Amino acid sequence: MVDTDITILGGGCAGLSLATALVSRGAPRRSIRIVEPRTTYERDRTWCFWDVEPHLFEDAVTHRWSRWRISHGGDTIERGTDRHRYVEVSADRFYEVCLNRLDRTPAIELSLGERMTGVSREGKDFCVDTSAGSYRSRLVFDARAGAALAEAEAARIRSDRDGRLSQHFVGQFIRTAEPAFDPETVTLMDFDGDASTAVHFFYVLPYSRTEALVESTYFSPHSLPCEAYEEDIARYLGARHGVRRFEVTGSESGRLPMFDVPICPLAPGVIPIGLAAGACRPSTGYAFLAIQRQAKRLAQALAREGTLSPAAVAETEGISRPSILRVMDRILLAAIQRRPTEAPVFFYRLFESADPAALVRFLMEAPRASDVAEVIRAMPGLRLLRAMLPEGISRRMAAT
Ligand SMILES: Cc1cc2nc3c(=O)[nH]c(=O)nc-3n(C[C@H](O)[C@H](O)[C@H](O)COP(=O)(O)OP(=O)(O)OC[C@H]3O[C@@H](n4cnc5c(N)ncnc54)[C@H](O)[C@@H]3O)c2cc1C
């Protein structure tokens, strides 16, 4: 006799997205329990992505932009398309929308303030231990991103002392007295001309002429003290936007792996989802849409699957990333790691040459066949890419 049919460990983006996807198919016939240590939900991050496909969170979208820019060495290009806008889902709105939907669904229990402490297999079922006690569950999804990222970090340190790249950043919500921002255009990458050992750029989401989220982002192995990113932002606001005095109304920070996260199931049969399943694309850090796709596939599988066997559901578990994208990511990341100083030119020229709609579908992992061809065509000269690559790969490319 089980206490609950489905347990979701972690009520963050992936856990709540899976629960929402299950609810979107009508009242779930199964009982679902979400175990989440936090006691309240706050604005702890800002998800952005290009709206290349429908998703369940239209009512959580807080901003839309049709234009974006890249700047490097005093040059700026602006691109855009009305077909795919760059949209923002702020975390507080996302959590509010999810909680409202789940609140109306008696089959779902969200246990806030409760932490999973262990999971073991008991026959066909699982025994889930939490800070509030133990119970039996037929299926368990692991959506605790932090544990997977810690494991990935440990593996990275073990395998490569110099470290593979991570994308690490601090963002501040800025309010200025004088107009400083262009509210029509997102700054995706404004490269820091001083960076010689790491890729460093600023990312700006403008909400009005006087309000924006400004992030200082690095692609490098090691994070910096928080004050270093904050000093970057103050320097950038002065130099680029002529802003000397500003108010910081909030902040967020993150460290995302720029390599494939090893998938480490908590116990045999536990199904990882979200970042724990490798949802974060190594070359971009975008994960939101990949999380939605996985949630949708799993909800479909659960609707079909009569017996709730982990093996049957697990067949649809993975983050389906086309292998051509995996290969291209690896080549690009090897190149960035070897020659970070060339990366700004690479990104600048790529955005300059590629058809914007094709490029953003490619970045969002939803490319048509012609989009991949378009991105390869638009990639800055092979000479630049080869110069950036480690010798072995570069020689193999030259030989083909
Ligand atoms: C600041 C920031 C900005 C980002 N911006 C973007 C963006 O613009 N676009 C994009 O596509 N992606 C973005 N990402 C990447 C990615 O979309 C997010 O990290 C996303 O939140 C990952 O979802 P997740 O559910 O896997 O992890 P999380 O949302 O982190 O959820 C994990 C949950 O597990 C819970 N948990 C931890 N330990 C336990 C335990 N023992 N028991 C039970 N639960 C536990 C945590 O409390 C948390 O709620 C961003 C990430 C960060 C950090």
mmCIF file of N, CA, C and O and ligand atoms in Angstrom, residues 9-15 35-38 44-48 114-116 143-145 169 252-254 256 273-276 285-288 291, ligand 1:
data_model
loop_
_atom_site.group_PDB
_atom_site.id
_atom_site.type_symbol
_atom_site.label_atom_id
_atom_site.label_comp_id
_atom_site.label_asym_id
_atom_site.label_seq_id
_atom_site.Cartn_x
_atom_site.Cartn_y
_atom_site.Cartn_z
ATOM 1 N N LEU A 9 10.693 15.544 -5.899
ATOM 2 C CA LEU A 9 11.624 16.111 -4.919
ATOM 3 C C LEU A 9 12.132 17.440 -5.457
ATOM 4 O O LEU A 9 12.897 17.471 -6.424
ATOM 5 N N GLY A 10 11.689 18.547 -4.894
ATOM 6 C CA GLY A 10 12.112 19.868 -5.362
ATOM 7 C C GLY A 10 10.979 20.569 -6.085
ATOM 8 O O GLY A 10 10.553 20.141 -7.157
ATOM 9 N N GLY A 11 10.486 21.641 -5.478
ATOM 10 C CA GLY A 11 9.424 22.435 -6.108
ATOM 11 C C GLY A 11 10.001 23.711 -6.683
ATOM 12 O O GLY A 11 9.541 24.807 -6.380
ATOM 13 N N GLY A 12 11.051 23.570 -7.518
ATOM 14 C CA GLY A 12 11.590 24.722 -8.248
ATOM 15 C C GLY A 12 10.999 24.714 -9.648
ATOM 16 O O GLY A 12 9.868 24.258 -9.859
ATOM 17 N N CYS A 13 11.774 25.183 -10.612
ATOM 18 C CA CYS A 13 11.247 25.313 -11.974
ATOM 19 C C CYS A 13 10.796 23.966 -12.537
ATOM 20 O O CYS A 13 9.667 23.827 -13.024
ATOM 21 N N ALA A 14 11.653 22.941 -12.458
ATOM 22 C CA ALA A 14 11.312 21.657 -13.090
ATOM 23 C C ALA A 14 10.203 20.935 -12.333
ATOM 24 O O ALA A 14 9.285 20.377 -12.944
ATOM 25 N N GLY A 15 10.281 20.938 -10.991
ATOM 26 C CA GLY A 15 9.271 20.235 -10.199
ATOM 27 C C GLY A 15 7.893 20.840 -10.408
ATOM 28 O O GLY A 15 6.907 20.128 -10.651
ATOM 29 N N VAL A 35 7.922 17.771 -2.552
ATOM 30 C CA VAL A 35 8.675 18.039 -1.314
ATOM 31 C C VAL A 35 9.625 19.200 -1.579
ATOM 32 O O VAL A 35 10.482 19.116 -2.466
ATOM 33 N N GLU A 36 9.467 20.285 -0.848
ATOM 34 C CA GLU A 36 10.259 21.499 -1.127
ATOM 35 C C GLU A 36 10.702 22.149 0.191
ATOM 36 O O GLU A 36 9.865 22.499 1.016
ATOM 37 N N PRO A 37 12.019 22.322 0.387
ATOM 38 C CA PRO A 37 12.496 22.873 1.667
ATOM 39 C C PRO A 37 12.128 24.333 1.917
ATOM 40 O O PRO A 37 11.965 24.734 3.059
ATOM 41 N N ARG A 38 12.009 25.142 0.867
ATOM 42 C CA ARG A 38 11.756 26.560 1.176
ATOM 43 C C ARG A 38 10.338 26.710 1.740
ATOM 44 O O ARG A 38 9.455 25.885 1.465
ATOM 45 N N ASP A 44 13.645 34.872 -7.106
ATOM 46 C CA ASP A 44 15.047 34.483 -6.947
ATOM 47 C C ASP A 44 15.763 34.357 -8.282
ATOM 48 O O ASP A 44 16.964 34.119 -8.316
ATOM 49 N N ARG A 45 15.038 34.470 -9.397
ATOM 50 C CA ARG A 45 15.698 34.451 -10.704
ATOM 51 C C ARG A 45 14.769 34.984 -11.780
ATOM 52 O O ARG A 45 13.572 35.167 -11.544
ATOM 53 N N THR A 46 15.341 35.194 -12.950
ATOM 54 C CA THR A 46 14.594 35.761 -14.069
ATOM 55 C C THR A 46 14.842 34.863 -15.265
ATOM 56 O O THR A 46 15.977 34.746 -15.708
ATOM 57 N N TRP A 47 13.806 34.196 -15.741
ATOM 58 C CA TRP A 47 13.996 33.304 -16.888
ATOM 59 C C TRP A 47 13.699 34.052 -18.175
ATOM 60 O O TRP A 47 12.628 34.662 -18.311
ATOM 61 N N CYS A 48 14.604 33.974 -19.123
ATOM 62 C CA CYS A 48 14.364 34.536 -20.450
ATOM 63 C C CYS A 48 14.610 33.467 -21.501
ATOM 64 O O CYS A 48 15.421 32.557 -21.293
ATOM 65 N N GLU A 114 9.846 21.201 3.844
ATOM 66 C CA GLU A 114 10.200 19.787 4.038
ATOM 67 C C GLU A 114 11.332 19.417 3.085
ATOM 68 O O GLU A 114 11.284 19.742 1.901
ATOM 69 N N ARG A 115 12.329 18.726 3.603
ATOM 70 C CA ARG A 115 13.521 18.400 2.821
ATOM 71 C C ARG A 115 13.655 16.895 2.683
ATOM 72 O O ARG A 115 13.486 16.169 3.660
ATOM 73 N N MET A 116 13.941 16.418 1.477
ATOM 74 C CA MET A 116 14.208 14.997 1.298
ATOM 75 C C MET A 116 15.555 14.666 1.939
ATOM 76 O O MET A 116 16.524 15.395 1.745
ATOM 77 N N ALA A 143 14.071 16.529 -8.722
ATOM 78 C CA ALA A 143 14.213 17.864 -9.340
ATOM 79 C C ALA A 143 15.042 18.780 -8.451
ATOM 80 O O ALA A 143 14.856 19.991 -8.461
ATOM 81 N N ARG A 144 15.982 18.180 -7.669
ATOM 82 C CA ARG A 144 16.824 19.015 -6.800
ATOM 83 C C ARG A 144 18.067 19.407 -7.588
ATOM 84 O O ARG A 144 19.063 18.703 -7.571
ATOM 85 N N ALA A 145 18.032 20.514 -8.276
ATOM 86 C CA ALA A 145 19.144 20.877 -9.145
ATOM 87 C C ALA A 145 20.458 20.955 -8.375
ATOM 88 O O ALA A 145 21.500 20.517 -8.855
ATOM 89 N N PHE A 169 27.480 34.532 -12.785
ATOM 90 C CA PHE A 169 26.988 35.902 -12.957
ATOM 91 C C PHE A 169 26.304 36.414 -11.697
ATOM 92 O O PHE A 169 25.824 35.639 -10.865
ATOM 93 N N GLU A 252 20.191 38.912 -8.178
ATOM 94 C CA GLU A 252 20.154 37.458 -8.342
ATOM 95 C C GLU A 252 21.529 37.005 -8.797
ATOM 96 O O GLU A 252 22.330 37.813 -9.285
ATOM 97 N N SER A 253 21.829 35.728 -8.608
ATOM 98 C CA SER A 253 23.141 35.237 -9.025
ATOM 99 C C SER A 253 23.024 33.773 -9.410
ATOM 100 O O SER A 253 22.059 33.093 -9.039
ATOM 101 N N GLY A 254 24.009 33.298 -10.156
ATOM 102 C CA GLY A 254 23.965 31.896 -10.562
ATOM 103 C C GLY A 254 25.317 31.414 -11.032
ATOM 104 O O GLY A 254 26.224 32.207 -11.321
ATOM 105 N N LEU A 256 26.258 28.233 -13.686
ATOM 106 C CA LEU A 256 25.699 27.159 -14.506
ATOM 107 C C LEU A 256 26.832 26.438 -15.230
ATOM 108 O O LEU A 256 27.752 27.087 -15.743
ATOM 109 N N ILE A 273 14.959 15.159 -13.250
ATOM 110 C CA ILE A 273 14.371 16.121 -14.191
ATOM 111 C C ILE A 273 15.022 17.490 -13.986
ATOM 112 O O ILE A 273 15.668 17.742 -12.971
ATOM 113 N N GLY A 274 14.839 18.374 -14.958
ATOM 114 C CA GLY A 274 15.394 19.725 -14.859
ATOM 115 C C GLY A 274 16.910 19.717 -14.966
ATOM 116 O O GLY A 274 17.494 18.897 -15.686
ATOM 117 N N LEU A 275 17.560 20.606 -14.220
ATOM 118 C CA LEU A 275 19.022 20.680 -14.282
ATOM 119 C C LEU A 275 19.649 19.348 -13.900
ATOM 120 O O LEU A 275 20.704 18.973 -14.405
ATOM 121 N N ALA A 276 18.988 18.617 -12.994
ATOM 122 C CA ALA A 276 19.513 17.316 -12.566
ATOM 123 C C ALA A 276 19.551 16.327 -13.723
ATOM 124 O O ALA A 276 20.260 15.329 -13.670
ATOM 125 N N GLY A 285 23.472 28.188 -21.316
ATOM 126 C CA GLY A 285 22.876 28.325 -19.982
ATOM 127 C C GLY A 285 21.358 28.359 -20.020
ATOM 128 O O GLY A 285 20.710 28.370 -18.981
ATOM 129 N N TYR A 286 20.755 28.360 -21.217
ATOM 130 C CA TYR A 286 19.292 28.350 -21.282
ATOM 131 C C TYR A 286 18.774 26.961 -20.897
ATOM 132 O O TYR A 286 19.313 25.949 -21.353
ATOM 133 N N ALA A 287 17.729 26.931 -20.069
ATOM 134 C CA ALA A 287 17.182 25.644 -19.625
ATOM 135 C C ALA A 287 15.659 25.644 -19.584
ATOM 136 O O ALA A 287 15.037 24.585 -19.581
ATOM 137 N N PHE A 288 15.052 26.834 -19.531
ATOM 138 C CA PHE A 288 13.613 26.913 -19.242
ATOM 139 C C PHE A 288 12.784 26.108 -20.246
ATOM 140 O O PHE A 288 11.930 25.309 -19.862
ATOM 141 N N ILE A 291 13.238 22.369 -19.968
ATOM 142 C CA ILE A 291 12.497 21.858 -18.805
ATOM 143 C C ILE A 291 11.024 21.673 -19.167
ATOM 144 O O ILE A 291 10.398 20.668 -18.809
HETATM 145 C C1 LIG B 1 19.812 33.326 -11.437
HETATM 146 C C2 LIG B 1 19.506 32.363 -12.558
HETATM 147 C C3 LIG B 1 19.013 32.855 -13.759
HETATM 148 C C4 LIG B 1 18.698 31.970 -14.799
HETATM 149 N N1 LIG B 1 18.225 32.493 -15.969
HETATM 150 C C5 LIG B 1 17.836 31.655 -16.946
HETATM 151 C C6 LIG B 1 17.256 32.187 -18.139
HETATM 152 O O1 LIG B 1 17.170 33.406 -18.336
HETATM 153 N N2 LIG B 1 16.809 31.315 -19.082
HETATM 154 C C7 LIG B 1 16.908 29.962 -18.915
HETATM 155 O O2 LIG B 1 16.451 29.216 -19.790
HETATM 156 N N3 LIG B 1 17.504 29.431 -17.813
HETATM 157 C C8 LIG B 1 17.967 30.241 -16.829
HETATM 158 N N4 LIG B 1 18.544 29.713 -15.697
HETATM 159 C C9 LIG B 1 18.836 28.256 -15.657
HETATM 160 C C10 LIG B 1 17.647 27.366 -15.226
HETATM 161 O O3 LIG B 1 16.508 27.640 -16.005
HETATM 162 C C11 LIG B 1 17.291 27.531 -13.758
HETATM 163 O O4 LIG B 1 18.398 27.218 -12.969
HETATM 164 C C12 LIG B 1 16.096 26.667 -13.315
HETATM 165 O O5 LIG B 1 15.609 27.185 -12.109
HETATM 166 C C13 LIG B 1 16.458 25.197 -13.126
HETATM 167 O O6 LIG B 1 15.319 24.504 -12.683
HETATM 168 P P1 LIG B 1 15.412 23.246 -11.698
HETATM 169 O O7 LIG B 1 14.031 22.920 -11.265
HETATM 170 O O8 LIG B 1 16.246 22.192 -12.304
HETATM 171 O O9 LIG B 1 16.200 23.817 -10.420
HETATM 172 P P2 LIG B 1 15.652 24.838 -9.328
HETATM 173 O O10 LIG B 1 14.682 25.769 -9.936
HETATM 174 O O11 LIG B 1 16.864 25.400 -8.680
HETATM 175 O O12 LIG B 1 14.862 23.919 -8.284
HETATM 176 C C14 LIG B 1 15.501 22.985 -7.427
HETATM 177 C C15 LIG B 1 14.617 22.858 -6.195
HETATM 178 O O13 LIG B 1 15.056 21.755 -5.386
HETATM 179 C C16 LIG B 1 14.863 22.127 -4.037
HETATM 180 N N5 LIG B 1 15.668 21.257 -3.162
HETATM 181 C C17 LIG B 1 16.980 21.372 -2.847
HETATM 182 N N6 LIG B 1 17.332 20.401 -1.969
HETATM 183 C C18 LIG B 1 16.226 19.648 -1.741
HETATM 184 C C19 LIG B 1 15.949 18.513 -0.931
HETATM 185 N N7 LIG B 1 16.890 17.924 -0.179
HETATM 186 N N8 LIG B 1 14.689 18.012 -0.927
HETATM 187 C C20 LIG B 1 13.718 18.567 -1.697
HETATM 188 N N9 LIG B 1 13.932 19.652 -2.485
HETATM 189 C C21 LIG B 1 15.169 20.186 -2.503
HETATM 190 C C22 LIG B 1 15.292 23.602 -4.018
HETATM 191 O O14 LIG B 1 14.805 24.283 -2.872
HETATM 192 C C23 LIG B 1 14.675 24.107 -5.316
HETATM 193 O O15 LIG B 1 13.380 24.633 -5.141
HETATM 194 C C24 LIG B 1 18.895 30.565 -14.642
HETATM 195 C C25 LIG B 1 19.426 30.094 -13.437
HETATM 196 C C26 LIG B 1 19.731 30.978 -12.416
HETATM 197 C C27 LIG B 1 20.329 30.427 -11.140
#
